PDB file of C-alpha atoms and ligand atoms in Angstrom:
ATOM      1  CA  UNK A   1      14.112  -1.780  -5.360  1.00  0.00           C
ATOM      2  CA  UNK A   2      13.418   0.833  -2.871  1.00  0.00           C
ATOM      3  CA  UNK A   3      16.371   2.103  -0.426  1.00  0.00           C
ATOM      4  CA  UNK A   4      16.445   4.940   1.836  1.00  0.00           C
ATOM      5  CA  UNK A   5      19.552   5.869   3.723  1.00  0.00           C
ATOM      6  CA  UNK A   6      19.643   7.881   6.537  1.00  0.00           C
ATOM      7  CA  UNK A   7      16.501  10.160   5.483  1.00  0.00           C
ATOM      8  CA  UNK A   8      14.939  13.313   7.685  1.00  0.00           C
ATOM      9  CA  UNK A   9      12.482  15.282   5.972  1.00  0.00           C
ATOM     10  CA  UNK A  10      11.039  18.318   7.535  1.00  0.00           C
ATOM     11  CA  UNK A  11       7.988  20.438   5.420  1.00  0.00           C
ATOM     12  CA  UNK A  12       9.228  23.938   6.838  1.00  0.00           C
ATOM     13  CA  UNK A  13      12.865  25.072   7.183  1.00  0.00           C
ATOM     14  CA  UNK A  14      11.257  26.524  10.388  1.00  0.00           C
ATOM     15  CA  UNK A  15       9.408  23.149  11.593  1.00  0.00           C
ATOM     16  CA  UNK A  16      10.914  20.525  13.474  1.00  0.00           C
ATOM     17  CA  UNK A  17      11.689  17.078  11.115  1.00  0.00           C
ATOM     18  CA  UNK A  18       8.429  15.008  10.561  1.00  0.00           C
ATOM     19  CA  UNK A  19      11.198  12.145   9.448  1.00  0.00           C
ATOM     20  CA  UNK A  20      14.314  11.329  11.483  1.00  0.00           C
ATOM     21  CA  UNK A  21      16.961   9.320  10.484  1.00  0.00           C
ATOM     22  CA  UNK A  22      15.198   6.718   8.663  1.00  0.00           C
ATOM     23  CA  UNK A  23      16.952   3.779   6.571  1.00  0.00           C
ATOM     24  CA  UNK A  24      14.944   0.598   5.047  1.00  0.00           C
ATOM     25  CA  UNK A  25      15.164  -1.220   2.471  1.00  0.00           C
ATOM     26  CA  UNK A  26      12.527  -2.738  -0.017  1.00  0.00           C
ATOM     27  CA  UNK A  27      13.202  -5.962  -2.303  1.00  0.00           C
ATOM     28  CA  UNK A  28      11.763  -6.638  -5.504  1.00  0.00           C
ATOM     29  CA  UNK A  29       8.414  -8.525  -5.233  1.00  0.00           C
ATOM     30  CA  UNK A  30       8.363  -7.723  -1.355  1.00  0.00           C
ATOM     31  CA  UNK A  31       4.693  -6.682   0.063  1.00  0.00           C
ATOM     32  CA  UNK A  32       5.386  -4.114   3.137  1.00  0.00           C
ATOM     33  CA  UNK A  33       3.078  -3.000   5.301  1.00  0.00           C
ATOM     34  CA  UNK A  34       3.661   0.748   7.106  1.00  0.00           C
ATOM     35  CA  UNK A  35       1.548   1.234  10.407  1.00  0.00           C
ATOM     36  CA  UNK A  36       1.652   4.232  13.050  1.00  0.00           C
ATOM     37  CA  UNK A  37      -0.756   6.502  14.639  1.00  0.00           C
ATOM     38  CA  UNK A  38      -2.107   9.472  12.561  1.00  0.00           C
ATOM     39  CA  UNK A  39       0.446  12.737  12.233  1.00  0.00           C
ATOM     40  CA  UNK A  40       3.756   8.935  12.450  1.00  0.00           C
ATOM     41  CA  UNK A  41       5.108  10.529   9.605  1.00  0.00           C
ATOM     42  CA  UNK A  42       3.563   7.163   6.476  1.00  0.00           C
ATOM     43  CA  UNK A  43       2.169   9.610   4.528  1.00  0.00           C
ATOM     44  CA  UNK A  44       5.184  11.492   4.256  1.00  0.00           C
ATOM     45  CA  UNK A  45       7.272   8.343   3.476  1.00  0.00           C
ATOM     46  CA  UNK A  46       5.252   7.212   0.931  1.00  0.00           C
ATOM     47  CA  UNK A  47       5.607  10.603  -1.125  1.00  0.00           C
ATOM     48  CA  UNK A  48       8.954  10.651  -0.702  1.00  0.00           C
ATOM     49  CA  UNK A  49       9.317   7.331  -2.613  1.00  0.00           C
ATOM     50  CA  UNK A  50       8.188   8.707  -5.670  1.00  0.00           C
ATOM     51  CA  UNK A  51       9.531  11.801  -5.444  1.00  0.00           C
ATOM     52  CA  UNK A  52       6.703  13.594  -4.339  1.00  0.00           C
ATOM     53  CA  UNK A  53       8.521  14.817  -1.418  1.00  0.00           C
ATOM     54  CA  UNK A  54      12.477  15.413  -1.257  1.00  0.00           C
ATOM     55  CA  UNK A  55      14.644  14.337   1.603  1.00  0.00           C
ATOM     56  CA  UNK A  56      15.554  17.165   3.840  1.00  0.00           C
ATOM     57  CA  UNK A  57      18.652  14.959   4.387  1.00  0.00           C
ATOM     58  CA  UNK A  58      19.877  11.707   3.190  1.00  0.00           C
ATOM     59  CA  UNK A  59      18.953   9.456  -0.142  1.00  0.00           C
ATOM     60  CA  UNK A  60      16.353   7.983  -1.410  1.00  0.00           C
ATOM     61  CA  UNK A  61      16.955   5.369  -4.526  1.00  0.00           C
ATOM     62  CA  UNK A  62      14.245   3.582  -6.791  1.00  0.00           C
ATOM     63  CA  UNK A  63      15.283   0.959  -8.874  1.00  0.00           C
ATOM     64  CA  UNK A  64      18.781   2.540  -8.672  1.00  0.00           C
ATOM     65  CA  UNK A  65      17.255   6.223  -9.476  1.00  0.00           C
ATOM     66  CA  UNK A  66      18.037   8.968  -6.920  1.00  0.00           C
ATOM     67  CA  UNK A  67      14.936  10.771  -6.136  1.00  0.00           C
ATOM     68  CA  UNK A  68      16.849  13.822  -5.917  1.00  0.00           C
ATOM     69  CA  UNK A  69      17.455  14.075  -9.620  1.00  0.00           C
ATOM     70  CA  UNK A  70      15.389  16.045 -11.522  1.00  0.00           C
ATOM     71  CA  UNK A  71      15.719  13.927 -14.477  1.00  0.00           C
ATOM     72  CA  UNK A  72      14.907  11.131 -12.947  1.00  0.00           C
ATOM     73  CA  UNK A  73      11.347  11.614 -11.465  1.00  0.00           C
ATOM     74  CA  UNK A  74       9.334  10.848 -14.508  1.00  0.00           C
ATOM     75  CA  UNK A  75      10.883   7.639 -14.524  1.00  0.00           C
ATOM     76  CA  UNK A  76      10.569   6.975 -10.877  1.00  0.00           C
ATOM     77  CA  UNK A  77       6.640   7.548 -10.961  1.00  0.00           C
ATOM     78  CA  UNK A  78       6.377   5.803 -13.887  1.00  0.00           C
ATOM     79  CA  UNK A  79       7.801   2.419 -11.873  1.00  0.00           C
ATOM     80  CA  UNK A  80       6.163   3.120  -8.754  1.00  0.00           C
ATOM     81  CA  UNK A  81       2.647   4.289  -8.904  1.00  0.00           C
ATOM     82  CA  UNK A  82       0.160   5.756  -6.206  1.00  0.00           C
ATOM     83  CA  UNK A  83      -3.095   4.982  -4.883  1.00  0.00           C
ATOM     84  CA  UNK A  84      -4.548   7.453  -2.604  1.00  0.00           C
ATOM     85  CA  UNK A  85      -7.216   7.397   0.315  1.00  0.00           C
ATOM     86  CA  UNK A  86      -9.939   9.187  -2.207  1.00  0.00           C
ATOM     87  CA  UNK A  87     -11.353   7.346  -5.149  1.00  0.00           C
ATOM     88  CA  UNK A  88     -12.906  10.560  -6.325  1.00  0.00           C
ATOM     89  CA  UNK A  89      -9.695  12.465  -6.231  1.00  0.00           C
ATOM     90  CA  UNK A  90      -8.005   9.827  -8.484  1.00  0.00           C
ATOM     91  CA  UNK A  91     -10.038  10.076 -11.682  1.00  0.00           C
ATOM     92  CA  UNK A  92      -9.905  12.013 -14.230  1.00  0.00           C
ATOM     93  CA  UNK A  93     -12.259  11.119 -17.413  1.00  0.00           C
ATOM     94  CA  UNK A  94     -15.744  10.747 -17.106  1.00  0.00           C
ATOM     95  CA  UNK A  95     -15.780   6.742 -19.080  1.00  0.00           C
ATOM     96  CA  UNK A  96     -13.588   4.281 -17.638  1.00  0.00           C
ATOM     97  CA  UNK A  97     -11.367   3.612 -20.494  1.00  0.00           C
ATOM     98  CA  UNK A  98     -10.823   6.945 -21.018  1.00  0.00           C
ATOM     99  CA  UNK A  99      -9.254   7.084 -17.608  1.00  0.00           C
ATOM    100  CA  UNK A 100      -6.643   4.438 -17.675  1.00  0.00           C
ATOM    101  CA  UNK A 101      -5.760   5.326 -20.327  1.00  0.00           C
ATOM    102  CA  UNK A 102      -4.745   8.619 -19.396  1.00  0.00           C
ATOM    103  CA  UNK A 103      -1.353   7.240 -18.304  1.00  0.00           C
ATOM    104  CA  UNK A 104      -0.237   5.927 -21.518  1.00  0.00           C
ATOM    105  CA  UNK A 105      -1.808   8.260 -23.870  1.00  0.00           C
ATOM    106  CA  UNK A 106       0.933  10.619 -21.755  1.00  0.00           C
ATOM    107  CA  UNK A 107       3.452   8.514 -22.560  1.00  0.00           C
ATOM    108  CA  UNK A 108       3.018   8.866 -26.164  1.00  0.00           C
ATOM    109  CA  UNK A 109       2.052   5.240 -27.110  1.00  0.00           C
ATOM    110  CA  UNK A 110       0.445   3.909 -30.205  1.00  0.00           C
ATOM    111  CA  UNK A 111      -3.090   3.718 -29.938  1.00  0.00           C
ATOM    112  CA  UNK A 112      -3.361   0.175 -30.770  1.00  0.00           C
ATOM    113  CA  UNK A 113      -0.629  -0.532 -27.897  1.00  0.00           C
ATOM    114  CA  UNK A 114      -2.550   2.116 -25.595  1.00  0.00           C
ATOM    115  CA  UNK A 115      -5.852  -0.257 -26.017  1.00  0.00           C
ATOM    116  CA  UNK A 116      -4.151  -3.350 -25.262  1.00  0.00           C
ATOM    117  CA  UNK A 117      -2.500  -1.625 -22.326  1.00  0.00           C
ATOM    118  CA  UNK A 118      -5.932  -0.682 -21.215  1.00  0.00           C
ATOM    119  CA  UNK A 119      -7.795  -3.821 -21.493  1.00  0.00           C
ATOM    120  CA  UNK A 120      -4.747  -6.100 -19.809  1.00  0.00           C
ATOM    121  CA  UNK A 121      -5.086  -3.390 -16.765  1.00  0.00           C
ATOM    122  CA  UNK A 122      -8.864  -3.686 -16.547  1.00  0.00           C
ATOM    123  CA  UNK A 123      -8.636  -7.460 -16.785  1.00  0.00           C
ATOM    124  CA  UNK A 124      -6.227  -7.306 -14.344  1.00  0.00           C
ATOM    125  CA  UNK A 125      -8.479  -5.307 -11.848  1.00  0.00           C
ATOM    126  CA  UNK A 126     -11.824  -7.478 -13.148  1.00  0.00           C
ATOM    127  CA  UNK A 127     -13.413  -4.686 -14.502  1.00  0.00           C
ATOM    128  CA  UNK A 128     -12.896  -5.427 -17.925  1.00  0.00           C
ATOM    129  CA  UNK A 129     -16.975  -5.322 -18.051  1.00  0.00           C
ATOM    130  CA  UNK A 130     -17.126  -1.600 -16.896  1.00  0.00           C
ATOM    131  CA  UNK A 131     -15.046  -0.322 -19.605  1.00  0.00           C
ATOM    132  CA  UNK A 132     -17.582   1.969 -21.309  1.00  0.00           C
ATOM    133  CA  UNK A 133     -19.210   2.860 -18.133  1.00  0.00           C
ATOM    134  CA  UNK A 134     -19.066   6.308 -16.527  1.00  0.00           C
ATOM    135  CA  UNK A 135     -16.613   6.371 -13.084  1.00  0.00           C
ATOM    136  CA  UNK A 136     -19.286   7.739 -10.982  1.00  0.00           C
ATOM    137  CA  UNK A 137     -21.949   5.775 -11.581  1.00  0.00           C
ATOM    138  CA  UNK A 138     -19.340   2.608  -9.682  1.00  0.00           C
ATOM    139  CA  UNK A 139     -18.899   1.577  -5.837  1.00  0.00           C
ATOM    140  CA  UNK A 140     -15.867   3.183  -3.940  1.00  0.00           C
ATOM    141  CA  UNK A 141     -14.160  -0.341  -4.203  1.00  0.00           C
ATOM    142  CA  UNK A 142     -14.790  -0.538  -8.025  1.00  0.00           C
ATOM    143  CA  UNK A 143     -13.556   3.243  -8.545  1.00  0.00           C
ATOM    144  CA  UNK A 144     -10.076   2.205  -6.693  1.00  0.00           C
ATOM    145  CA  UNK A 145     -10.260  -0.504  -8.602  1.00  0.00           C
ATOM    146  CA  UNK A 146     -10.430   1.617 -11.714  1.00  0.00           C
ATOM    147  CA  UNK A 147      -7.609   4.022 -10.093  1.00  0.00           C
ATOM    148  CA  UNK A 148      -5.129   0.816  -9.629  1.00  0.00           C
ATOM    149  CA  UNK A 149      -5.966   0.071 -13.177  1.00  0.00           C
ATOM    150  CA  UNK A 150      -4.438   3.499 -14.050  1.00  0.00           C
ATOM    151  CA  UNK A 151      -1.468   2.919 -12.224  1.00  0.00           C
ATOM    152  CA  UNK A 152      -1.141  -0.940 -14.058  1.00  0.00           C
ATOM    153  CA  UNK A 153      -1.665   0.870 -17.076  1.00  0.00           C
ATOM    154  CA  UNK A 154       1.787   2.557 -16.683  1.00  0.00           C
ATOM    155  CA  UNK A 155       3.172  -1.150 -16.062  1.00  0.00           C
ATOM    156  CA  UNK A 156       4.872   0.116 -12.775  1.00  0.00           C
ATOM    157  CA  UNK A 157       6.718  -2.376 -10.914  1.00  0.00           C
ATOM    158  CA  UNK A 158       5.938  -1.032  -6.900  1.00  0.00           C
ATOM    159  CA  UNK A 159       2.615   0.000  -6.002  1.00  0.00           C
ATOM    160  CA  UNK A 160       1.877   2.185  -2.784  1.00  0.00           C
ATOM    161  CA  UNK A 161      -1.600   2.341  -1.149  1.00  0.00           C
ATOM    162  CA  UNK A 162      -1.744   4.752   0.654  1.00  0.00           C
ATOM    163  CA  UNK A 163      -4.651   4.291   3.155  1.00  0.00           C
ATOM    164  CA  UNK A 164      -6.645   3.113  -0.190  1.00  0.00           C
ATOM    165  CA  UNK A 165      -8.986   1.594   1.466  1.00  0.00           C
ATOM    166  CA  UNK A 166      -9.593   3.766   4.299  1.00  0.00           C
ATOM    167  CA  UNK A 167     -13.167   5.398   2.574  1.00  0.00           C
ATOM    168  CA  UNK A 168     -14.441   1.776   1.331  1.00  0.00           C
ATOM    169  CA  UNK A 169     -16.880  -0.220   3.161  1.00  0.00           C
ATOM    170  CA  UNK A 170     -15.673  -4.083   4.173  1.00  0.00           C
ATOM    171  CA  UNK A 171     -16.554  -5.224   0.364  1.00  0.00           C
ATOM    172  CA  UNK A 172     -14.775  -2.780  -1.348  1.00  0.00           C
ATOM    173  CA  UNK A 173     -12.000  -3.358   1.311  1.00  0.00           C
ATOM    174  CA  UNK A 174     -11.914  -6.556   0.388  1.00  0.00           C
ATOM    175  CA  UNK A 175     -11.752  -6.097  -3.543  1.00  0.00           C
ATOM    176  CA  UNK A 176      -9.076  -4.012  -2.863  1.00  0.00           C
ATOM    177  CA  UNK A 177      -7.055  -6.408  -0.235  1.00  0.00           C
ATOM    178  CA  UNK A 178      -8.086  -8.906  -3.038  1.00  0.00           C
ATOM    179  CA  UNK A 179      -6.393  -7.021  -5.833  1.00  0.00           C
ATOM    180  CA  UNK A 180      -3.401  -6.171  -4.165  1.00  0.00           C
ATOM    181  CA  UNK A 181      -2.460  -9.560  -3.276  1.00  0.00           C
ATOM    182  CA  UNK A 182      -3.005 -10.625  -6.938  1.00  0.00           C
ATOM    183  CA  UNK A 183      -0.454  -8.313  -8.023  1.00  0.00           C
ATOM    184  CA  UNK A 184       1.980  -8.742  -5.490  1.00  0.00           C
ATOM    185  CA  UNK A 185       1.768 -12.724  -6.343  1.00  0.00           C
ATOM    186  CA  UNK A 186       2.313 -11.597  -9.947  1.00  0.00           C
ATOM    187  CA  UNK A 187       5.283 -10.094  -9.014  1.00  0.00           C
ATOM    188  CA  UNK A 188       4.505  -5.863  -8.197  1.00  0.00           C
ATOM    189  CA  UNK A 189       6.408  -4.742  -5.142  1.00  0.00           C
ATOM    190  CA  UNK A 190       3.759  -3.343  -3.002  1.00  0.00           C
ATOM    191  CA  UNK A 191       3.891  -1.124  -0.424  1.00  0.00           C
ATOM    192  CA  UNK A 192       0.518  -0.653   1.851  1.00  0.00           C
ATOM    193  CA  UNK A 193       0.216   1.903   4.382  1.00  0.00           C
ATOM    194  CA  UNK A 194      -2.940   1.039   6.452  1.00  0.00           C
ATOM    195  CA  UNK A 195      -4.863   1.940   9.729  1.00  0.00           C
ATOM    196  CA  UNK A 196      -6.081  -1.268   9.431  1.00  0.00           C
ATOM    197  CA  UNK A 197      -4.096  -3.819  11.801  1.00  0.00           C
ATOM    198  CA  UNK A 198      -5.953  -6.542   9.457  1.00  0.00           C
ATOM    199  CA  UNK A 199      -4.436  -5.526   6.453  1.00  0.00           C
ATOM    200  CA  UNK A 200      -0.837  -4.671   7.592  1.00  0.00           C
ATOM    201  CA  UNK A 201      -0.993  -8.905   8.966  1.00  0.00           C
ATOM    202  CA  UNK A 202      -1.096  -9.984   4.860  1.00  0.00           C
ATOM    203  CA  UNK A 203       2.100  -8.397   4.408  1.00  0.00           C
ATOM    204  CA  UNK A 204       5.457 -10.430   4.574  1.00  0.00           C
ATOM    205  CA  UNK A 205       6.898  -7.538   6.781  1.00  0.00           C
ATOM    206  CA  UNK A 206       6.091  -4.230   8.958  1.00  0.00           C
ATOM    207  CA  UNK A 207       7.312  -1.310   9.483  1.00  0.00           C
ATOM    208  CA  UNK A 208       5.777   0.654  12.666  1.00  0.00           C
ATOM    209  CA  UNK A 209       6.337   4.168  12.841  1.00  0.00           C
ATOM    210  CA  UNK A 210       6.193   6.281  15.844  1.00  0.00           C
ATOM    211  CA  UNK A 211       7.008  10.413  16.236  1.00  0.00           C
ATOM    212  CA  UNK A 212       8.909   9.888  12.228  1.00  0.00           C
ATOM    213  CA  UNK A 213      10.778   7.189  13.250  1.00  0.00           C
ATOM    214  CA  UNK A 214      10.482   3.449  12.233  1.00  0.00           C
ATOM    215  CA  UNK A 215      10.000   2.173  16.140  1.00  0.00           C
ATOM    216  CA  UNK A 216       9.279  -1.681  15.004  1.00  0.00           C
ATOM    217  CA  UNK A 217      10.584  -3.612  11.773  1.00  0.00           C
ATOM    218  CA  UNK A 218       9.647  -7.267  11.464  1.00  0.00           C
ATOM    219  CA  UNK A 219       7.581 -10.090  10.101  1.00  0.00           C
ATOM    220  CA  UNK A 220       3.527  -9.661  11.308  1.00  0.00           C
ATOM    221  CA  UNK A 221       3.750 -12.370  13.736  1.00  0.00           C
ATOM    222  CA  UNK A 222       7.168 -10.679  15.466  1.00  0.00           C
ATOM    223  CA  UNK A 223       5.431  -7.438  15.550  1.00  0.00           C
ATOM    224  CA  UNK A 224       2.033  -8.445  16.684  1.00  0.00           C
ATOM    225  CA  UNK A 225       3.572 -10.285  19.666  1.00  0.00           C
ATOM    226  CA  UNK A 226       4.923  -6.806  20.930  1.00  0.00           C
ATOM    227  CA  UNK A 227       1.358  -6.262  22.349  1.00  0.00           C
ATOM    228  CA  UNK A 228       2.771  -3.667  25.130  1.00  0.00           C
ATOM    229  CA  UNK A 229       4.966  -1.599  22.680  1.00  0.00           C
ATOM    230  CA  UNK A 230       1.859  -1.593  20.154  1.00  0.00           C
ATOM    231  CA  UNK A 231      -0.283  -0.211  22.742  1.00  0.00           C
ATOM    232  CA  UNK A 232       2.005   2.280  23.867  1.00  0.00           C
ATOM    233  CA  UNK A 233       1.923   3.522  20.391  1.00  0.00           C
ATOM    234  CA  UNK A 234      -1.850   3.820  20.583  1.00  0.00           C
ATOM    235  CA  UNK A 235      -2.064   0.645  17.844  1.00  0.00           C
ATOM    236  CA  UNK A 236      -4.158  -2.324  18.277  1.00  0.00           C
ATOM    237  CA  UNK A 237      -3.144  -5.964  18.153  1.00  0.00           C
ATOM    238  CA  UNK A 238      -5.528  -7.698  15.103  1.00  0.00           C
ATOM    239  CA  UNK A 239      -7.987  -9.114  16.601  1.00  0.00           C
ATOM    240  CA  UNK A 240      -7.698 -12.944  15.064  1.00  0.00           C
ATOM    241  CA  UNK A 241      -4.581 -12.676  16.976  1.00  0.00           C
ATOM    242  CA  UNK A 242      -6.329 -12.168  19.913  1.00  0.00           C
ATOM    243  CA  UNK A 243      -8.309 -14.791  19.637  1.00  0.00           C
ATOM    244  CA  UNK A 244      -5.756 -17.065  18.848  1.00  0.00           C
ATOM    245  CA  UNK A 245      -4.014 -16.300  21.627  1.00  0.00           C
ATOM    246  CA  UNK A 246      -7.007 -16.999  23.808  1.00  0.00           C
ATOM    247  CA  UNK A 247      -7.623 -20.166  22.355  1.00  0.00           C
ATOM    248  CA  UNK A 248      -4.046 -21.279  22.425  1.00  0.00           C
ATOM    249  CA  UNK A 249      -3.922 -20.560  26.706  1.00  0.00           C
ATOM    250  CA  UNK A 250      -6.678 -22.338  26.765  1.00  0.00           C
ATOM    251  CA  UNK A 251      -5.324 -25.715  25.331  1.00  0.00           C
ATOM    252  CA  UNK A 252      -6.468 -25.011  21.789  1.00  0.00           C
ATOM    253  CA  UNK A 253      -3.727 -26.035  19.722  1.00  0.00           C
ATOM    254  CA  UNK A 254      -3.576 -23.764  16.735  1.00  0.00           C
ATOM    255  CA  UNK A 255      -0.685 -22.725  14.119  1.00  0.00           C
ATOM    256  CA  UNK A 256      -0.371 -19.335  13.655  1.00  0.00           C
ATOM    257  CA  UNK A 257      -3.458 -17.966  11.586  1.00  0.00           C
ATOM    258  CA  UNK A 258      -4.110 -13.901   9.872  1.00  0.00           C
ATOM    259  CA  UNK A 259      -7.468 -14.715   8.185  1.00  0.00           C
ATOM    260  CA  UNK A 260     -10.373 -15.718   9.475  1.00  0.00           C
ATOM    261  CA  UNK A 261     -10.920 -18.078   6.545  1.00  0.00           C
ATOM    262  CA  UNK A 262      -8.184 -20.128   8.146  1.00  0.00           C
ATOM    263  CA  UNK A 263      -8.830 -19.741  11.881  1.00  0.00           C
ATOM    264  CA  UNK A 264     -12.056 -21.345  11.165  1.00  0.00           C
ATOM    265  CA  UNK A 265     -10.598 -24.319   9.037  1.00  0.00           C
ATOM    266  CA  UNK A 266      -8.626 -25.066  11.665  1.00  0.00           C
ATOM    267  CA  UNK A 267     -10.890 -25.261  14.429  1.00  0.00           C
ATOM    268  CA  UNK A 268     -12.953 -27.038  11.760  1.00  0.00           C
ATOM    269  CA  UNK A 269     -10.066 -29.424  12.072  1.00  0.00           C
ATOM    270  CA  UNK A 270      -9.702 -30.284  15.319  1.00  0.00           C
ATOM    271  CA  UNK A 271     -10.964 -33.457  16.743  1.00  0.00           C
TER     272      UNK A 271
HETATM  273  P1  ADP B 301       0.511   9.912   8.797  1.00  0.00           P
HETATM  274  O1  ADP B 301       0.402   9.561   7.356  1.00  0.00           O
HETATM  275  O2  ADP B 301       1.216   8.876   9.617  1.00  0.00           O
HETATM  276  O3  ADP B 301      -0.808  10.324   9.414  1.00  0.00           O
HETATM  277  P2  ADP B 301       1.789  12.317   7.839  1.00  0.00           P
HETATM  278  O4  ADP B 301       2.975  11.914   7.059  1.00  0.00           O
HETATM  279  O5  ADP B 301       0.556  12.724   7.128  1.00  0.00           O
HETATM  280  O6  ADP B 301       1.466  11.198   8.927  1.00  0.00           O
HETATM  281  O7  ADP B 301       2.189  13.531   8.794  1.00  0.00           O
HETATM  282  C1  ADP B 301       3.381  13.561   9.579  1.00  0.00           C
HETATM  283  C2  ADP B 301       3.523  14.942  10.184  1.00  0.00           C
HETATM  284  O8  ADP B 301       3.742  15.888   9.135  1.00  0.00           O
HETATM  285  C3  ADP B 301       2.297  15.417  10.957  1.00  0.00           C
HETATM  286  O9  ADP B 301       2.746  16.134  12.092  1.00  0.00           O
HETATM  287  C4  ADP B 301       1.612  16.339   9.976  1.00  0.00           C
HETATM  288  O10 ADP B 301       0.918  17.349  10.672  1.00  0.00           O
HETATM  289  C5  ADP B 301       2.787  16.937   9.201  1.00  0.00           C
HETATM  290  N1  ADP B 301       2.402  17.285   7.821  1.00  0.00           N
HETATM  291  C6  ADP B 301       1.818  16.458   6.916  1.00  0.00           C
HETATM  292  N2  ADP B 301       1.626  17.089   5.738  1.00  0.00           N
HETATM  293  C7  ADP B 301       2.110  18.347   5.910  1.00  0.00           C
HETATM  294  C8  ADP B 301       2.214  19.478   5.041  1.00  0.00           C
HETATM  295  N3  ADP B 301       1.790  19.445   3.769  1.00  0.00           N
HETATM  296  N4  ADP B 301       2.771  20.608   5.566  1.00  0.00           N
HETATM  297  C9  ADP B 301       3.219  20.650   6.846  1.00  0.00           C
HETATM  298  N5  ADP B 301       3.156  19.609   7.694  1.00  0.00           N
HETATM  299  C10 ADP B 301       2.605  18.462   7.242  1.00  0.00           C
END
C-alpha cells in the first residue's frame, strides 16, 4: 500500500537531509504508529506520503503510484487523506455538511451521490446529528471529527493523523483514538503519528524515529521493552507498561495489557 525505498529528503539544497536513507513498508489494512522526539523528521514523512513533499532521493509508491509523478498526485491524495494537529486549520465552510462535502463536490459528483457520500461519512464519524450545525460552535474532538469526515468523504483507503490529537483534551482524544480504530477495523490503512506513547501502543506496529532515521521498527510490546534505547531518545515508556511491569516483579501474574480498561479486568480477575 505504502512503500518507500531508500528515501532522503532534505528542505534546502543548502541544508543537511532531515530524512536519511529510509525504507518501510505499509500493508493494506495495517495501523502504524510513527514516534520520535520533536524536529525526528514524522512530520516530514507523513507529507511525503501524499506527495506533499518529494523525495530528495529515492521512491516513494502509493497503491502502486510513484509520488514523483505529476499525474499521479491527485490520485494519491485522493486514497490517502490527512488529518492535521489543528482542527481550525482543517475546515473550510461555515455548516458542517457544507464542509465534507467539499471533497466530493471537487470531484465533480452528482449531487444526489455527493449527499449520500456525506451522510455515510458523518455516520461514520457519529456526527450525523451535527449536520446543519455551524463548525465552530463544536468541541476540538467533534471538529476533527468533522475533518476525518472530510477525508471519508473522498473514500480514501490510508488515513494519516498527524499529531491529530495533540490540541484535544482526554475526551476529544478519546473520540478521536475511538474513531480511528473503527476505521482501521473497517478496513482504512492508518497511519498515526503521535507524541502520545498511549496512542502509538493501539497500533499493530512502530516505527521510532531518531535524527531522520527509523532507529526502532517493531510490534508495541518489542519496542516498549527497549526502555534504555527509548530513553536515550528522550521518549517515555507508556505508563500501563510500567505498571505492569511492576506488578509482574512483584508476583502479579498478568498477560500483556495497553488499556487500562483491561489492566483493571485483569486484576479484577485474579483470585
Ligand atoms: P517532527 O514531526 O518529528 O517534529 P519534522 O518533520 O517537523 O519533525 O521536522 C524535521 C526537521 O525538518 C526539523 O529539523 C525541522 O526543523 C525541519 N523542518 C520541518 N519543516 C521544515 C520546513 N518547512 N523548512 C525547513 N526545515 C523544516
Amino acid at each position: 500500500m505504502i512503500t518507500f525505498d531508500h528515501v532522503s529528503f532534505r528542505y534546502d539544497p543548502d541544508q543537511p537531509l532531515v530524512l536519511t536513507d529510509i525504507s518501510l513498508q505499509i500493508e493494506r489494512g495495517d495501523f502504524v504508529a510513527l514516534i520520535g522526539h520533536n524536529g525526528s523528521g514524522k512530520s516530514t514523512l507523513a507529507k511525503l506520503i501524499n506527495a506533499l513533499l518529494i523525495p530528495t532521493e529515492g521512491d516513494i509508491h502509493v497503491l502502486g503510484y510513484s509520488t514523483k509523478e505529476e499525474a499521479d498526485v491527485w490520485a494519491i491524495r485522493q486514497h490517502a487523506g490527512m488529518i492535521f494537529q489543528n482542527p481550525d486549520n482543517q475546515i473550510v465552510a461555515s455548516i458542517v455538511e457544507e464542509d465534507v462535502a467539499f471533497g466530493p463536490e471537487n470531484l465533480g459528483l452528482e449531487t444526489s451521490l455527493i449527499r449520500e457520500r456525506v451522510d455515510r461519512a458523518l455516520d461514520g464519524v457519529n456526527m450525523r446529528e451535527f449536520v446543519t450545525r455551524p463548525p465552530h460552535m463544536l468541541s476540538g474532538g467533534q471538529k476533527q471529527r468533522i475533518a476525518i469526515a472530510g477525508v471519508l468523504a473522498m473514500k480514501p483507503d490510508i488515513i494519516i493523523f498527524d499529531e491529530a490529537t495533540s490540541m484535544l483534551d482526554p475526551s476529544g482524544r478519546q473520540e478521536v483514538m475511538d474513531i480511528l480504530k473503527e476505521l482501521n477495523a473497517q478496513g482504512i490503512t492508518i497511519v498515526l503519528i503521535t507524541h502520545f506513547m498511549e496512542e502509538a501502543l493501539q497500533a499493530d506496529y512502530v516505527y521510532v524515529m531518531d535524527q531522520g532515521r527509523i532507529a526502532l521498527s517493531g510490534s508495541p510490546l518489542e519496542i516498549f521493552d527497549r526502555q534504555e534505547e527509548l530513553t536515550a531518545m528522550n521518549l517515555e515508556v507508556p505508563e500501563i507498561l510500567v505498571l505492569t511491569e511492576y506488578l509482574k516483579q512483584h508476583g502479579v501474574p498478568l498477560e500483556p495489557v495497553f488499556e487500562q480498561a483491561d489492566l483493571v479486568r485483569q486484576l479484577c480477575q485474579l483470585k
